[in-house]
Amino acid sequence: MDIGVYFFPTHYSIELTELATELEQRGFESLLTCEHTHIPVSRKTPFPGGGEVPKQYYHTYDPFVGLSFAAAVTKTLKIGTGICLVPQHDPFNLAKSVASVDRLSEGRFILGIGGGWNVDEMENHGVEYKNRFEVMRETILAAKQLWTQETG
């Protein structure tokens, strides 16, 4: 059985480089991080866990940047998104970010995807909440084309 760790990296948590090194030394298979581009100041969407949105949601690192640091200090630890909020991304930028981290980590990147729960956050990216899974599907199909159809 493989065991991985899901983590919310912020400027006040353990550094991703330190955590990644410790996980690899202890035989863990993977390190997955979350994604929230932002939490809107004015929200209509209640937090799924009830109560206020935990502060780490406001401060989490960009997963692709943070995971690149984790990859740089490890050799075998798989790294990935758990989840990447695909509907909030431009297909070209997402494809490039994913391919870059996967290449720099020598194929250790895992792309976990999801549609998200925050209506306001999604709307700030120009995506209607009710269409987020359709947008996610279209974005992933476009990214797969960019990854597999060499043009030059």
Coordinates of C-alpha atoms in Angstrom, one line a residue:
M1 CA 0.0 0.0 0.0
D2 CA 1.2 3.5 -0.8
I3 CA 0.6 6.3 1.6
G4 CA 0.7 10.0 0.7
V5 CA 0.1 13.2 2.6
Y6 CA -2.3 16.0 1.7
F7 CA -1.1 19.4 2.9
F8 CA -2.2 23.1 2.9
P9 CA 1.1 25.0 2.5
T10 CA 1.2 28.6 3.8
H11 CA 3.8 31.0 5.0
Y12 CA 3.1 30.0 8.6
S13 CA 3.1 26.2 8.0
I14 CA 6.2 23.9 7.8
E15 CA 8.0 24.8 4.6
L16 CA 7.2 22.5 1.7
T17 CA 10.9 21.7 1.1
E18 CA 11.3 20.5 4.7
L19 CA 8.1 18.5 4.7
A20 CA 8.9 16.9 1.3
T21 CA 12.4 15.9 2.5
E22 CA 11.0 14.4 5.7
L23 CA 8.2 12.5 3.9
E24 CA 10.7 11.0 1.4
Q25 CA 13.1 10.0 4.2
R26 CA 10.2 8.3 6.0
G27 CA 9.1 6.3 2.9
F28 CA 5.9 8.2 2.0
E29 CA 4.8 7.9 -1.6
S30 CA 3.4 11.3 -2.3
L31 CA 2.8 14.9 -1.2
L32 CA -0.4 16.6 -2.5
T33 CA -1.3 20.2 -2.1
C34 CA -4.5 22.2 -2.6
E35 CA -5.4 25.1 -4.7
H36 CA -7.4 28.3 -4.1
T37 CA -6.5 31.3 -6.1
H38 CA -8.3 33.5 -3.6
I39 CA -11.2 33.5 -1.2
P40 CA -13.5 36.4 -2.2
V41 CA -13.9 39.1 0.5
S42 CA -17.7 39.1 0.0
R43 CA -19.0 35.6 -0.2
K44 CA -22.4 34.1 -0.9
T45 CA -21.0 30.6 -0.6
P46 CA -20.9 29.0 2.9
F47 CA -17.9 26.9 3.8
P48 CA -18.7 23.2 3.3
G49 CA -17.4 22.4 6.7
G50 CA -19.6 24.9 8.4
G51 CA -18.5 28.1 10.2
E52 CA -15.8 30.4 8.9
V53 CA -13.4 29.5 6.1
P54 CA -10.2 28.4 7.8
K55 CA -7.4 31.0 7.5
Q56 CA -5.1 28.7 5.5
Y57 CA -7.6 29.0 2.6
Y58 CA -6.7 32.6 2.3
H59 CA -2.9 32.1 2.4
T60 CA -2.2 28.9 0.5
Y61 CA 0.6 28.9 -2.0
D62 CA 0.2 28.4 -5.7
P63 CA 0.5 24.6 -6.0
F64 CA 2.7 24.5 -9.1
V65 CA 5.2 26.9 -7.5
G66 CA 5.2 25.1 -4.2
L67 CA 5.4 21.7 -5.7
S68 CA 8.3 22.7 -7.9
F69 CA 10.3 23.5 -4.7
A70 CA 9.3 20.1 -3.2
A71 CA 10.4 18.3 -6.4
A72 CA 13.8 20.1 -6.3
V73 CA 14.7 18.7 -2.9
T74 CA 13.5 15.1 -3.5
K75 CA 14.3 12.2 -5.8
T76 CA 11.5 9.7 -5.4
L77 CA 8.6 11.5 -3.7
K78 CA 5.6 11.9 -6.0
I79 CA 4.1 15.4 -5.9
G80 CA 0.7 16.6 -7.0
T81 CA -2.4 18.6 -6.8
G82 CA -5.2 17.3 -4.6
I83 CA -7.0 19.2 -6.2
C84 CA -6.3 21.6 -9.0
L85 CA -9.3 23.8 -9.7
V86 CA -9.2 23.3 -13.4
P87 CA -12.2 25.5 -14.4
Q88 CA -10.3 28.5 -13.0
H89 CA -7.4 28.0 -15.4
D90 CA -6.7 29.0 -19.0
P91 CA -6.0 25.8 -20.8
F92 CA -2.7 27.0 -22.3
N93 CA -1.3 28.1 -18.9
L94 CA -2.5 25.0 -17.1
A95 CA -1.0 22.7 -19.7
K96 CA 2.3 24.5 -19.5
S97 CA 2.4 24.6 -15.7
V98 CA 1.6 20.9 -15.4
A99 CA 4.0 19.9 -18.1
S100 CA 6.8 22.0 -16.6
V101 CA 6.4 20.6 -13.1
D102 CA 6.1 17.1 -14.5
R103 CA 9.3 17.5 -16.5
L104 CA 11.2 19.2 -13.8
S105 CA 10.2 16.5 -11.3
E106 CA 11.3 13.8 -13.8
G107 CA 7.8 12.4 -14.2
R108 CA 6.7 12.4 -10.5
F109 CA 3.8 14.9 -10.9
I110 CA 0.2 13.7 -10.2
L111 CA -2.6 16.0 -11.5
G112 CA -5.6 15.7 -9.2
I113 CA -8.5 17.7 -10.6
G114 CA -11.8 19.0 -9.3
G115 CA -14.5 21.5 -9.9
G116 CA -14.5 23.4 -6.6
W117 CA -17.1 24.4 -4.1
N118 CA -16.8 28.2 -3.9
V119 CA -19.4 29.8 -6.2
D120 CA -17.9 33.3 -5.8
E121 CA -14.3 32.2 -6.5
M122 CA -15.5 30.5 -9.7
E123 CA -17.5 33.5 -10.8
N124 CA -14.4 35.7 -10.3
H125 CA -12.7 33.6 -12.9
G126 CA -15.6 34.1 -15.3
V127 CA -17.1 30.6 -14.9
E128 CA -20.7 30.0 -14.1
Y129 CA -20.8 27.5 -11.2
K130 CA -23.4 25.3 -12.8
N131 CA -21.1 24.9 -15.8
R132 CA -17.8 24.2 -13.9
F133 CA -17.7 20.5 -14.7
E134 CA -18.3 21.1 -18.4
V135 CA -15.5 23.8 -18.4
M136 CA -13.3 21.4 -16.5
R137 CA -13.8 18.7 -19.1
E138 CA -13.1 21.1 -22.0
T139 CA -10.0 22.5 -20.3
I140 CA -8.5 19.0 -19.7
L141 CA -9.3 17.9 -23.2
A142 CA -7.6 21.0 -24.6
A143 CA -4.6 20.5 -22.3
K144 CA -4.3 16.8 -23.4
Q145 CA -4.2 18.0 -27.0
L146 CA -1.4 20.5 -26.1
W147 CA 0.6 17.7 -24.3
T148 CA 0.2 15.1 -27.1
Q149 CA 0.0 17.0 -30.4
E150 CA 3.5 18.3 -31.1
T151 CA 3.4 21.2 -33.6
G152 CA 7.0 22.3 -33.9

